[in-house]
């Protein structure tokens, strides 16, 4: 196959959701269609999907599992699909956000009974920064659900995005009768037979076939549906592929992942509407995926918990060209030429060494200790440098100090290395050194991971004092004298280790105060440096 053909058949996306909305279940069903796994339940057992903190730490094996499930590749009807995993709430960290930087589109799973939930909100915000297509799967229609108009309204109001229902649910819970496909103008009926089935042709019935519909879903449901469809056709946004492609309009699908209802139509429609690998920005201008020169960036670094050999696996998103195993590439940030050692790709529940990969694919390579998040690796013949990955705002803060002053050196080294992997962010109060480090994390579990790793990998015991701050903002006014700002007494000024000034706040209210009382103050939630 030609390079361009290989690339155009790739679809690389992330599935985001609040825990329990059904991300794992939907992923499993998608993999079943691709024939990548034989039975549902093998993506990750519940025990690993919801592992307790202690398990996570104790079992190196589990690191293996979370590495394997970082990206799943499978084939479906000529498409080569890469699903990027965004960890559940226990694992929620900056990695989750960064994964979105490697995706070309996003599927947002929403529980029909709950609507938008906090984690969906956070992930959506980051996705929206990228203007990439966002598809919505409203799940669990086999259970009692909220009114579908209300769900769409919530998406539009909260996220400021247009919605286009691709299908429309007929009832929910015990009254769930199926969905109306708006393009085909027909009904896909839901029945007991769906439960637990793998692949099934839905019973179809045309919307104009009144008698047939009455037989299938009952007269009451038919009347209700016809009036809802009229309302929908009149009131909703028009379908506009351009708007879908830039994330301004989300195609919405109703279904039930558990009973495998609506998953296949969703997959097919998604593959048709979403984009192949996208053009990416570099400091030298745009680079197209079909460019014959290989280029990729680092979006995730995963430390191996095995302390005997401190391996790290670096995940690269290929942005252009073709990767070849035996070739030497340039690591732009260090200026070094290197062969990427043991390049691997993940297939559902196994890892394999690969010889080649294409733009759109994700590869994991052993890291000799030179990679940082956001780094570029490219063909020696064409040097490019991707724009950095933003630093996301941590939401939990703590002061970390080493217990034994003789261990200062190891402490500094450990904290700095773990920060380099992007697992934590480190700050300090102005005019203080590395004795007391303020650590910021996106997910609280990261504190425990940090303590565990410092003890096990660096032999340093630490104390942790949690701080009440929840919000951080980068101060973007050059040369501003921070000490002269008018701030609430519970707002703290900190610096990162590049000398950047930041403010940490206990509430939204305090951020508004800072902005109101200090004219011209520029605060940013993400840092792009
Ligand atoms: P997550 O990855 O987003 O956290 O969610 P996951 O797929 O693990 O699903 C969370 C729970 O919701 C699971 O039940 C799962 O079976 C259920 N679920 C997912 N999709 C549907 C659906 O379409 N309909 C219904 N009724 N339930 C759904 P659990 O009881 O927590 O786990 P399990 O005992 O079923 O494994």
XYZ file of C-alpha atoms and ligand atoms in Angstrom:
565
model
C 0.000 0.000 0.000
C 1.175 3.529 -0.772
C 2.166 5.791 2.114
C -0.807 8.111 1.547
C -3.292 5.241 1.480
C -1.929 3.783 4.699
C -2.251 7.118 6.415
C -5.693 8.012 5.106
C -7.175 4.792 6.460
C -6.063 5.584 9.993
C -8.384 6.938 12.673
C -6.836 7.869 15.995
C -9.159 8.906 18.779
C -9.613 9.004 22.526
C -12.722 8.036 24.444
C -13.487 10.341 27.343
C -16.079 10.014 30.055
C -16.791 10.369 33.709
C -16.071 7.064 35.500
C -18.896 4.543 35.139
C -20.502 6.152 32.103
C -19.464 3.123 30.052
C -16.131 3.912 28.389
C -14.668 0.456 29.034
C -17.828 -1.275 27.888
C -17.985 0.745 24.685
C -14.282 0.168 23.998
C -14.782 -3.560 24.423
C -17.667 -3.596 22.009
C -15.709 -1.642 19.423
C -12.858 -4.109 19.717
C -15.257 -6.984 19.235
C -16.354 -5.531 15.921
C -12.769 -5.287 14.882
C -12.235 -8.897 15.887
C -9.314 -7.719 18.008
C -10.532 -9.608 21.043
C -12.575 -12.742 21.279
C -14.730 -12.006 24.255
C -15.859 -8.890 25.986
C -14.175 -8.360 29.307
C -10.632 -8.798 28.145
C -9.822 -5.131 27.580
C -9.140 -4.833 31.256
C -10.747 -6.768 33.994
C -12.691 -4.772 36.532
C -10.064 -5.561 39.095
C -7.509 -3.650 37.093
C -9.829 -0.965 35.802
C -10.755 -0.035 39.334
C -7.700 -1.138 41.186
C -7.216 0.290 44.626
C -4.256 2.524 45.292
C -2.463 -0.153 47.251
C -2.781 -2.717 44.467
C -1.588 -0.213 41.970
C 1.540 0.324 43.947
C 2.251 -3.204 44.922
C 1.889 -4.894 41.654
C 4.330 -4.078 38.965
C 2.246 -6.330 36.813
C -0.415 -3.704 36.882
C 1.911 -1.200 35.378
C 2.231 -3.686 32.580
C -1.473 -3.728 32.192
C -1.853 -0.002 32.149
C 0.907 0.253 29.575
C -0.790 -2.290 27.357
C -4.062 -0.526 27.560
C -2.605 2.872 26.721
C -3.445 2.436 23.084
C -5.343 -0.233 21.252
C -5.050 -0.801 17.551
C -7.431 -2.815 15.424
C -8.704 -3.104 11.869
C -12.304 -2.652 10.784
C -13.511 -2.695 7.194
C -10.288 -1.367 5.783
C -9.779 1.236 8.514
C -6.872 1.028 10.918
C -8.167 2.278 14.244
C -6.127 3.519 17.195
C -8.033 4.038 20.438
C -6.176 6.005 23.059
C -7.025 5.177 26.618
C -7.760 7.975 29.054
C -7.465 6.523 32.553
C -10.332 6.432 35.009
C -10.599 8.629 38.065
C -8.123 6.735 40.231
C -5.443 7.312 37.656
C -6.608 10.751 36.614
C -3.515 12.798 35.971
C -1.941 15.168 33.512
C -1.371 12.149 31.304
C -5.070 11.970 30.741
C -5.039 15.473 29.321
C -1.901 14.912 27.288
C -3.376 11.862 25.654
C -5.913 14.199 24.109
C -3.041 16.022 22.392
C -2.223 12.815 20.528
C -5.775 12.178 19.308
C -7.345 13.417 16.092
C -10.856 13.194 17.465
C -12.678 12.397 20.664
C -15.647 10.256 21.577
C -17.443 11.484 24.675
C -19.504 8.887 26.511
C -22.318 10.242 28.651
C -24.582 8.327 31.008
C -28.131 9.081 29.845
C -29.408 9.206 33.407
C -26.729 11.567 34.629
C -25.876 13.912 31.782
C -22.615 15.845 31.943
C -20.506 14.973 35.011
C -17.394 16.663 36.474
C -14.736 14.618 34.711
C -16.479 14.976 31.355
C -16.423 18.711 31.937
C -12.657 18.814 32.584
C -11.820 16.625 29.626
C -14.120 18.504 27.316
C -12.414 21.778 28.189
C -9.054 20.409 27.117
C -10.483 18.794 23.977
C -12.143 22.050 22.977
C -8.741 23.812 22.973
C -7.775 21.711 19.990
C -10.798 22.259 17.736
C -10.942 18.597 16.799
C -14.124 16.592 16.087
C -16.079 15.517 19.153
C -18.613 12.706 18.900
C -21.090 12.043 21.685
C -22.385 8.606 22.637
C -25.250 8.851 25.113
C -25.188 5.509 26.845
C -27.384 3.261 28.985
C -30.711 3.878 27.244
C -31.748 0.445 28.476
C -31.985 2.127 31.886
C -34.225 5.040 32.829
C -32.797 8.108 31.169
C -33.221 11.848 31.238
C -35.272 13.510 28.538
C -33.117 13.520 25.358
C -33.981 17.143 24.550
C -32.788 18.092 28.010
C -29.513 16.200 27.491
C -28.847 18.009 24.219
C -29.724 21.305 25.810
C -27.208 20.674 28.566
C -24.456 19.929 26.043
C -25.211 23.074 24.091
C -25.479 25.374 27.090
C -22.613 24.048 29.165
C -20.178 23.329 26.388
C -21.233 25.974 23.897
C -21.261 23.367 21.152
C -23.971 22.623 18.591
C -25.524 19.141 18.713
C -26.805 17.029 15.862
C -28.622 13.868 16.959
C -27.788 11.176 14.416
C -30.462 8.981 15.914
C -33.233 9.493 18.433
C -34.192 7.224 21.318
C -37.659 5.779 21.639
C -38.304 5.617 25.366
C -35.775 4.376 27.906
C -35.392 1.778 30.623
C -38.062 -0.922 30.463
C -39.849 1.185 27.834
C -36.800 1.436 25.571
C -37.984 0.462 22.118
C -35.001 1.383 19.998
C -33.731 4.360 18.037
C -34.847 6.272 14.987
C -32.048 6.689 12.443
C -32.411 10.206 11.104
C -30.457 9.644 7.916
C -32.134 6.406 6.881
C -35.490 7.587 8.289
C -36.062 4.214 9.857
C -36.255 2.568 13.221
C -33.817 0.128 14.709
C -35.830 -1.783 17.237
C -34.450 -2.881 20.569
C -35.474 -6.206 22.012
C -34.565 -8.805 24.587
C -32.446 -10.508 21.991
C -29.887 -7.708 22.204
C -28.919 -8.504 25.707
C -25.544 -10.125 25.691
C -25.459 -10.519 21.928
C -22.316 -9.792 20.063
C -23.406 -8.693 16.655
C -26.948 -8.445 15.539
C -28.923 -6.969 12.704
C -31.472 -4.585 14.104
C -35.091 -4.903 13.038
C -35.720 -2.002 10.705
C -38.973 -0.213 10.009
C -39.700 2.904 7.972
C -41.059 5.932 9.849
C -43.975 6.253 7.393
C -45.076 2.662 7.955
C -47.645 3.433 10.655
C -49.054 -0.065 10.955
C -45.616 -1.635 11.029
C -44.486 0.819 13.673
C -47.527 0.247 15.819
C -46.744 -3.426 15.737
C -43.117 -2.856 16.583
C -43.139 -0.147 19.243
C -46.826 0.373 20.029
C -49.161 3.169 19.048
C -48.332 5.429 21.961
C -44.577 5.310 21.365
C -45.130 5.790 17.630
C -47.211 8.959 18.149
C -44.692 10.325 20.601
C -41.828 9.599 18.231
C -43.451 11.198 15.214
C -44.058 14.428 17.119
C -40.545 14.432 18.561
C -39.009 13.903 15.150
C -41.021 16.804 13.763
C -39.782 18.970 16.570
C -36.231 17.815 16.049
C -36.227 18.316 12.290
C -37.588 21.818 12.776
C -35.535 22.977 15.706
C -32.111 21.378 15.672
C -28.924 22.474 13.979
C -28.411 21.421 10.365
C -25.828 18.768 9.796
C -22.638 20.508 8.708
C -19.531 18.389 8.229
C -17.244 21.414 8.316
C -18.514 22.282 11.779
C -18.135 18.676 12.914
C -14.548 18.641 11.694
C -13.592 21.685 13.748
C -15.435 20.619 16.879
C -18.229 23.174 16.701
C -20.987 20.606 16.159
C -21.102 17.235 17.858
C -22.930 14.327 16.216
C -24.896 12.635 19.001
C -25.709 8.921 19.110
C -28.037 7.248 21.595
C -27.445 3.632 22.478
C -26.610 1.040 25.042
C -23.076 -0.246 25.041
C -23.770 -3.059 27.457
C -26.476 -4.610 25.299
C -24.486 -3.741 22.194
C -27.321 -1.672 20.845
C -26.400 1.176 18.520
C -22.673 0.481 18.710
C -22.116 -0.694 15.155
C -24.091 2.149 13.519
C -22.140 4.499 15.742
C -18.794 3.013 14.707
C -19.615 3.148 11.013
C -20.922 6.662 11.100
C -18.004 7.794 13.234
C -15.446 6.310 10.824
C -17.100 8.028 7.922
C -17.367 11.434 9.549
C -14.195 11.737 11.562
C -10.844 12.804 10.174
C -7.814 10.804 9.150
C -4.579 12.021 10.810
C -4.540 15.791 11.054
C -2.034 18.356 9.920
C 0.121 19.385 12.898
C 1.818 22.657 13.760
C 5.551 22.884 14.088
C 7.719 25.884 14.815
C 8.596 25.829 11.119
C 4.972 25.796 9.940
C 2.482 23.033 9.308
C 3.422 19.462 8.549
C 1.065 17.195 6.641
C 0.728 13.520 7.607
C 1.567 12.422 4.071
C 4.923 14.175 4.162
C 7.423 11.438 3.306
C 9.662 12.410 6.221
C 8.960 10.784 9.540
C 8.143 13.013 12.501
C 6.625 12.342 15.916
C 6.269 13.919 19.339
C 6.413 12.562 22.874
C 3.071 12.852 24.653
C 3.497 10.420 27.496
C 6.302 8.905 29.513
C 5.570 5.945 31.681
C 8.041 4.972 34.322
C 8.364 1.310 34.925
C 7.766 0.488 38.536
C 10.447 -2.170 38.413
C 13.193 -0.628 40.490
C 15.770 -3.174 39.381
C 15.909 -1.458 36.030
C 14.455 1.978 35.884
C 13.061 1.647 32.420
C 10.824 4.252 31.083
C 8.588 3.828 28.106
C 8.058 6.845 25.959
C 4.977 7.125 23.814
C 5.310 8.842 20.488
C 2.502 10.025 18.300
C 3.605 9.787 14.682
C 2.578 12.930 12.825
C 4.034 12.386 9.374
C 5.575 9.748 7.182
C 6.534 6.236 8.040
C 8.518 4.894 10.965
C 11.058 2.174 10.187
C 12.610 0.129 12.935
C 16.180 -0.027 11.756
C 16.487 3.604 10.772
C 18.266 6.286 12.749
C 16.271 9.329 13.747
C 17.028 12.700 15.237
C 15.964 13.603 18.762
C 15.631 17.299 18.132
C 15.915 18.596 21.713
C 19.239 16.867 22.424
C 20.540 16.988 18.876
C 21.355 13.268 19.184
C 20.822 10.659 16.526
C 19.334 7.407 17.760
C 17.740 4.112 16.868
C 14.505 3.730 18.765
C 14.898 0.674 20.862
C 12.279 -2.075 20.768
C 9.462 -0.069 19.207
C 6.172 -1.570 20.283
C 2.576 -1.292 19.436
C -0.292 -2.506 21.519
C -2.959 -4.816 20.272
C -5.764 -5.160 22.782
C -4.172 -7.492 25.295
C -0.714 -7.973 23.880
C 2.304 -5.953 22.943
C 4.374 -6.609 19.891
C 7.582 -5.309 18.452
C 6.888 -3.565 15.207
C 8.955 -2.907 12.141
C 6.983 -0.020 10.745
C 4.241 2.378 11.681
C 2.549 5.331 10.011
C 1.318 8.831 10.745
C -1.621 8.468 13.111
C -0.074 5.536 14.965
C 1.297 5.526 18.474
C 4.489 3.664 19.288
C 6.092 2.972 22.635
C 9.893 2.959 22.829
C 12.340 2.337 25.649
C 13.675 5.633 26.833
C 17.407 5.876 27.443
C 16.604 8.814 29.756
C 16.680 11.602 27.216
C 13.054 12.247 26.392
C 10.790 14.862 27.921
C 7.127 15.461 27.258
C 6.635 17.439 24.067
C 9.987 16.469 22.466
C 10.250 15.893 18.731
C 11.808 12.882 17.003
C 12.171 13.155 13.242
C 13.905 12.180 10.052
C 17.481 13.437 9.896
C 16.764 14.756 6.413
C 14.033 17.121 7.562
C 14.323 18.675 10.965
C 11.092 19.907 12.493
C 10.098 20.836 16.025
C 6.548 20.474 17.266
C 4.944 23.124 19.395
C 5.142 22.187 23.057
C 2.386 20.370 24.888
C 0.616 22.693 27.306
C 1.167 22.298 31.025
C -2.221 21.726 32.593
C -3.377 23.290 35.795
C -2.930 21.026 38.826
C -5.846 20.925 41.248
C -4.210 19.499 44.363
C -1.194 20.898 46.143
C 1.019 19.730 48.965
C 4.311 20.652 50.589
C 6.738 17.766 50.361
C 9.844 17.625 52.542
C 12.455 14.918 52.996
C 12.555 13.408 56.486
C 16.286 12.808 56.590
C 18.426 15.825 55.740
C 21.254 13.563 54.573
C 19.038 12.438 51.721
C 18.668 15.879 50.217
C 20.507 15.014 47.014
C 18.420 11.951 46.249
C 15.278 13.866 47.120
C 16.064 16.643 44.653
C 17.014 14.164 41.953
C 13.885 12.064 42.445
C 11.487 14.962 42.523
C 13.099 16.539 39.475
C 13.065 13.319 37.454
C 9.483 12.518 38.283
C 8.533 16.069 37.341
C 10.393 15.622 34.043
C 8.219 12.639 33.234
C 5.292 14.966 33.698
C 3.732 13.001 36.555
C 3.872 15.967 38.936
C 4.585 19.680 38.730
C 6.958 21.288 41.166
C 6.979 24.811 42.544
C 8.624 26.700 45.349
C 7.944 29.802 47.363
C 9.965 32.784 46.112
C 13.453 32.940 47.606
C 13.454 29.363 48.863
C 15.264 26.392 47.403
C 14.549 22.719 47.057
C 14.136 22.026 50.789
C 10.413 22.432 50.710
C 8.890 21.655 47.387
C 5.316 22.490 46.570
C 3.988 19.704 44.425
C 0.937 20.166 42.231
C -0.967 17.279 40.685
C -4.053 16.895 38.549
C -5.242 13.721 40.305
C -4.692 13.063 44.004
C -3.413 9.535 43.435
C -0.256 11.093 42.024
C 0.797 12.167 45.535
C 0.801 8.578 46.667
C 2.589 7.474 43.555
C 5.215 10.154 44.211
C 5.754 9.049 47.830
C 5.943 5.425 46.764
C 8.399 6.093 43.998
C 10.644 8.333 46.101
C 10.857 5.605 48.696
C 11.313 2.694 46.323
C 13.385 4.167 43.551
C 15.333 6.883 45.396
C 15.296 5.567 48.955
C 13.912 8.812 50.349
C 11.105 9.107 52.879
C 9.088 12.290 52.783
C 6.410 14.077 54.727
C 3.453 15.567 52.960
C 1.266 18.448 54.087
C -1.724 18.974 51.889
C -2.483 22.569 51.034
C -5.997 23.984 50.640
C -5.387 25.400 47.154
C -7.323 24.134 44.169
C -6.632 26.536 41.351
C -3.453 27.716 39.722
C -2.892 30.482 37.224
C 0.223 31.438 35.329
C 0.914 35.177 35.533
C 1.543 36.333 32.006
C 2.487 39.983 32.530
C 6.223 40.249 31.836
C 8.264 41.772 34.645
C 5.307 42.324 36.958
C 6.139 42.842 40.636
C 3.969 40.128 42.148
C 4.507 41.324 45.713
C 2.744 44.572 44.850
C -0.485 42.837 43.779
C -3.658 43.247 45.776
C -4.623 39.643 46.620
C -6.759 37.900 49.217
C -4.768 36.655 52.214
C -5.294 33.018 51.201
C -3.800 33.485 47.734
C -0.218 32.283 47.420
C 2.544 33.354 45.089
C 4.788 30.510 43.902
C 7.382 30.042 41.184
C 8.144 27.166 38.897
C 11.733 26.068 38.425
C 12.116 28.051 35.242
C 11.419 31.201 37.256
C 7.826 31.636 36.045
C 5.413 33.318 38.458
C 2.172 31.650 39.449
C -0.645 32.269 41.847
C -2.486 29.529 43.667
C -6.005 30.092 44.905
C -8.467 28.363 47.202
C -11.533 29.370 45.193
C -12.798 30.807 41.940
C -13.955 33.794 43.889
C -10.372 34.665 44.790
C -9.334 34.513 41.139
C -12.036 37.020 40.276
C -10.919 39.222 43.142
C -7.340 39.209 41.836
C -8.506 40.153 38.356
C -10.864 42.866 39.576
C -8.449 44.496 42.009
C -5.430 44.428 39.717
C -6.177 46.035 36.417
C -4.346 44.548 33.466
C -3.367 41.358 35.305
C -3.205 38.455 32.846
C -3.818 34.991 34.295
C -3.765 31.796 32.259
C -4.975 28.337 33.109
C -2.647 26.480 30.743
C 0.987 27.216 30.127
C 2.385 26.648 26.681
C 6.023 27.103 27.573
P -16.203 3.321 32.660
O -15.169 2.596 31.891
O -16.687 4.564 31.977
O -15.844 3.567 34.102
O -17.529 2.416 32.723
P -17.717 0.868 32.492
O -17.702 0.554 31.057
O -16.829 0.120 33.397
O -19.226 0.733 32.967
C -19.637 1.069 34.282
C -20.854 0.228 34.664
O -21.943 0.550 33.799
C -20.637 -1.268 34.507
O -21.441 -1.912 35.489
C -21.204 -1.558 33.143
O -21.609 -2.890 32.981
C -22.383 -0.606 33.134
N -22.791 -0.233 31.764
C -22.028 0.198 30.732
N -22.789 0.430 29.656
C -24.062 0.161 30.004
C -25.307 0.203 29.307
O -25.399 0.537 28.139
N -26.403 -0.164 30.029
C -26.356 -0.549 31.326
N -27.485 -0.888 31.920
N -25.190 -0.609 32.006
C -24.067 -0.257 31.355
P -20.888 -2.443 36.849
O -22.024 -3.093 37.532
O -20.195 -1.350 37.591
O -19.800 -3.427 36.417
P -20.008 -4.910 35.925
O -20.328 -5.627 37.175
O -21.137 -4.905 34.948
O -18.729 -5.298 35.308
